[in-house]
């Protein structure tokens, strides 16, 4: 199960943040959608079937919310925050990124 959280925006939409394992490190994925269920459906449509959000332990920061709102797809990722601040990338870059072991 992945750690993560969500925040509801004033216009009624939500931003969901999920930490996922990827290789020797993890990634943080942000999704902007109409509701929490739709955000998780967007991830599952990409093949991430085991992503569930239980609770709100690691909600997105204001900087993360800004980043996902300014991306045209509304679906971005970067290396886990514990490894430092990396650049936000579109989700299609994650699917083609080599796994480092």
Backbone as CSV, one residue per row, in Angstrom:
resi,resn,N_x,N_y,N_z,CA_x,CA_y,CA_z,C_x,C_y,C_z
1,UNK,0.845,-1.165,0.000,0.000,0.000,0.000,0.898,1.238,0.000
2,UNK,0.536,2.238,-0.744,1.326,3.447,-0.879,0.856,4.513,0.097
3,UNK,1.803,5.293,0.591,1.451,6.427,1.449,1.037,7.579,0.544
4,UNK,0.190,8.412,1.052,-0.232,9.558,0.258,-1.312,10.337,0.953
5,UNK,-1.915,11.223,0.210,-2.975,12.046,0.751,-3.599,12.869,-0.356
6,UNK,-4.500,13.731,0.028,-5.202,14.552,-0.953,-5.564,15.883,-0.323
7,UNK,-5.890,16.849,-1.164,-6.442,18.119,-0.678,-7.523,18.556,-1.658
8,UNK,-8.565,19.106,-1.109,-9.679,19.583,-1.915,-9.471,21.064,-2.202
9,UNK,-9.611,21.438,-3.445,-9.423,22.822,-3.861,-10.734,23.594,-3.763
10,UNK,-10.673,24.927,-3.720,-11.906,25.728,-3.600,-12.922,25.495,-4.712
11,UNK,-12.473,25.101,-5.902,-13.415,24.878,-7.003,-14.039,23.482,-6.975
12,UNK,-13.726,22.675,-5.945,-14.328,21.357,-5.796,-13.486,20.205,-6.315
13,UNK,-12.435,20.487,-7.082,-11.563,19.422,-7.569,-10.582,19.018,-6.473
14,UNK,-9.865,17.936,-6.688,-8.890,17.467,-5.698,-7.537,17.238,-6.359
15,UNK,-6.505,17.302,-5.527,-5.154,16.912,-5.927,-4.762,15.773,-5.009
16,UNK,-4.406,14.637,-5.616,-4.007,13.442,-4.871,-2.511,13.248,-5.055
17,UNK,-1.817,12.998,-3.948,-0.383,12.717,-3.967,-0.168,11.312,-3.425
18,UNK,0.629,10.513,-4.135,0.881,9.127,-3.738,2.374,8.839,-3.876
19,UNK,2.966,8.246,-2.833,4.357,7.787,-2.893,4.349,6.331,-3.320
20,UNK,5.103,6.023,-4.379,5.145,4.664,-4.914,6.579,4.157,-4.967
21,UNK,6.792,2.866,-4.739,8.138,2.322,-4.910,8.465,2.209,-6.393
22,UNK,9.706,2.520,-6.746,10.146,2.413,-8.139,11.651,2.181,-8.128
23,UNK,12.068,0.961,-8.379,13.489,0.639,-8.336,13.994,0.668,-6.903
24,UNK,15.202,1.186,-6.703,15.763,1.271,-5.356,15.217,2.470,-4.595
25,UNK,14.594,3.380,-5.299,14.025,4.575,-4.673,12.528,4.608,-4.942
26,UNK,11.901,5.656,-4.519,10.476,5.813,-4.766,10.201,7.058,-5.574
27,UNK,8.970,7.176,-6.006,8.532,8.359,-6.731,7.279,8.909,-6.056
28,UNK,7.058,10.185,-6.246,5.847,10.836,-5.753,5.042,11.233,-6.972
29,UNK,3.821,10.747,-7.044,2.940,11.006,-8.178,1.831,11.940,-7.730
30,UNK,1.550,12.960,-8.536,0.464,13.906,-8.273,-0.570,13.821,-9.376
31,UNK,-1.827,13.809,-8.981,-2.932,13.713,-9.935,-3.956,14.786,-9.601
32,UNK,-4.387,15.529,-10.609,-5.463,16.505,-10.455,-6.702,15.935,-11.132
33,UNK,-7.801,15.866,-10.403,-9.031,15.292,-10.960,-10.245,15.893,-10.271
34,UNK,-11.400,15.530,-10.759,-12.655,16.034,-10.226,-12.955,15.545,-8.819
35,UNK,-12.557,14.318,-8.515,-12.735,13.782,-7.162,-11.658,12.727,-6.912
36,UNK,-11.587,12.247,-5.667,-10.542,11.302,-5.281,-10.633,9.989,-6.056
37,UNK,-11.826,9.493,-6.231,-12.000,8.239,-6.952,-11.536,8.369,-8.406
38,UNK,-11.844,9.477,-9.028,-11.435,9.691,-10.424,-9.916,9.805,-10.532
39,UNK,-9.277,10.422,-9.549,-7.818,10.536,-9.551,-7.172,9.152,-9.492
40,UNK,-7.686,8.297,-8.629,-7.145,6.945,-8.531,-7.454,6.130,-9.790
41,UNK,-8.587,6.386,-10.418,-8.927,5.717,-11.671,-7.944,6.121,-12.767
42,UNK,-7.540,7.372,-12.774,-6.559,7.817,-13.774,-5.251,7.042,-13.624
43,UNK,-4.835,6.789,-12.375,-3.618,6.000,-12.140,-3.814,4.549,-12.540
44,UNK,-4.957,3.999,-12.232,-5.225,2.600,-12.590,-5.303,2.417,-14.100
45,UNK,-5.784,3.422,-14.806,-5.823,3.344,-16.271,-4.422,3.305,-16.880
46,UNK,-3.431,3.757,-16.126,-2.047,3.710,-16.586,-1.362,2.393,-16.228
47,UNK,-2.092,1.499,-15.569,-1.530,0.205,-15.210,-1.102,0.095,-13.761
48,UNK,-1.328,1.116,-12.958,-0.966,1.085,-11.538,-2.160,0.575,-10.732
49,UNK,-2.450,-0.713,-10.872,-3.651,-1.299,-10.298,-3.646,-1.369,-8.791
50,UNK,-2.495,-1.475,-8.182,-2.449,-1.683,-6.733,-2.403,-0.388,-5.935
51,UNK,-2.713,0.738,-6.545,-2.678,2.018,-5.846,-3.996,2.253,-5.125
52,UNK,-3.893,2.342,-3.805,-5.052,2.680,-2.969,-4.656,3.816,-2.053
53,UNK,-5.585,4.614,-1.663,-5.312,5.737,-0.778,-6.087,5.521,0.511
54,UNK,-5.374,5.254,1.574,-5.988,5.058,2.884,-5.587,6.220,3.776
55,UNK,-6.514,7.042,4.119,-6.220,8.173,5.000,-5.614,9.345,4.260
56,UNK,-5.022,10.238,5.040,-4.465,11.465,4.490,-3.137,11.758,5.176
57,UNK,-2.253,10.768,5.214,-1.001,10.874,5.951,0.016,11.798,5.284
58,UNK,0.036,11.874,3.977,1.025,12.677,3.253,0.341,13.502,2.165
59,UNK,-0.441,14.519,2.563,-1.137,15.325,1.554,-0.156,16.156,0.728
60,UNK,-0.565,16.608,-0.438,0.316,17.421,-1.268,0.590,18.776,-0.626
61,UNK,1.809,19.256,-0.803,2.184,20.576,-0.296,1.644,21.641,-1.248
62,UNK,1.602,22.897,-0.821,1.150,23.959,-1.736,1.985,24.047,-3.013
63,UNK,3.293,23.798,-2.914,4.133,23.817,-4.117,3.766,22.685,-5.070
64,UNK,3.438,21.521,-4.522,3.037,20.397,-5.360,1.701,20.667,-6.039
65,UNK,0.783,21.276,-5.310,-0.522,21.617,-5.899,-0.325,22.583,-7.065
66,UNK,0.517,23.583,-6.876,0.792,24.537,-7.948,1.404,23.845,-9.157
67,UNK,2.332,22.930,-8.914,2.995,22.230,-10.016,2.004,21.421,-10.846
68,UNK,1.124,20.676,-10.188,0.188,19.835,-10.939,-0.887,20.677,-11.635
69,UNK,-1.269,21.787,-11.049,-2.273,22.637,-11.698,-1.726,23.324,-12.944
70,UNK,-0.420,23.555,-12.987,0.170,24.217,-14.146,0.611,23.247,-15.233
71,UNK,0.444,21.966,-15.011,0.803,20.986,-16.045,-0.435,20.661,-16.863
72,UNK,-0.321,20.632,-18.194,-1.509,20.412,-19.025,-2.200,19.074,-18.807
73,UNK,-1.452,18.015,-18.471,-2.066,16.703,-18.252,-2.653,16.554,-16.855
74,UNK,-2.149,17.322,-15.895,-2.617,17.184,-14.518,-2.156,15.887,-13.878
75,UNK,-1.062,15.321,-14.366,-0.556,14.047,-13.869,0.964,14.068,-14.005
76,UNK,1.672,14.251,-12.875,3.120,14.406,-12.906,3.778,13.567,-11.819
77,UNK,5.114,13.426,-11.877,5.854,12.655,-10.886,7.266,13.214,-10.741
78,UNK,7.897,12.867,-9.643,9.318,13.129,-9.427,9.837,12.134,-8.405
79,UNK,11.150,12.096,-8.208,11.696,11.183,-7.217,11.172,11.554,-5.844
80,UNK,11.165,10.607,-4.947,10.594,10.806,-3.610,11.239,11.997,-2.920
81,UNK,10.477,12.739,-2.118,10.986,13.946,-1.470,12.204,13.704,-0.571
82,UNK,12.363,12.513,-0.034,13.500,12.236,0.840,14.822,12.328,0.087
83,UNK,14.795,12.190,-1.220,16.009,12.234,-2.026,16.333,13.637,-2.522
84,UNK,15.591,14.614,-2.129,15.830,15.970,-2.598,14.776,16.377,-3.609
85,UNK,14.809,17.623,-3.947,13.812,18.158,-4.870,14.259,17.917,-6.305
86,UNK,13.585,17.028,-6.980,13.855,16.774,-8.386,12.883,17.562,-9.246
87,UNK,13.058,17.478,-10.537,12.149,18.156,-11.448,10.881,17.337,-11.621
88,UNK,9.768,18.026,-11.770,8.509,17.347,-12.054,8.510,16.933,-13.512
89,UNK,8.047,15.719,-13.771,8.034,15.177,-15.123,6.647,14.656,-15.449
90,UNK,6.298,14.629,-16.740,5.007,14.042,-17.117,5.018,12.541,-16.860
91,UNK,3.848,11.960,-16.667,3.741,10.550,-16.295,4.278,9.633,-17.387
92,UNK,4.217,10.022,-18.642,4.737,9.148,-19.704,6.249,8.976,-19.577
93,UNK,6.947,9.899,-18.929,8.386,9.747,-18.696,8.651,8.680,-17.639
94,UNK,7.742,8.478,-16.698,7.899,7.443,-15.677,7.772,6.064,-16.290
95,UNK,6.860,5.922,-17.197,6.636,4.613,-17.814,7.821,4.186,-18.665
96,UNK,8.600,5.145,-19.183,9.750,4.801,-20.002,11.069,4.930,-19.252
97,UNK,11.028,5.355,-17.979,12.253,5.513,-17.198,12.826,4.150,-16.832
98,UNK,14.146,3.979,-16.966,14.751,2.704,-16.593,14.743,2.540,-15.076
99,UNK,14.555,1.330,-14.621,14.547,1.036,-13.197,15.982,0.862,-12.745
100,UNK,16.395,1.642,-11.715,17.746,1.551,-11.189,17.760,0.631,-9.989
101,UNK,18.646,-0.331,-9.990,18.724,-1.274,-8.881,20.092,-1.227,-8.260
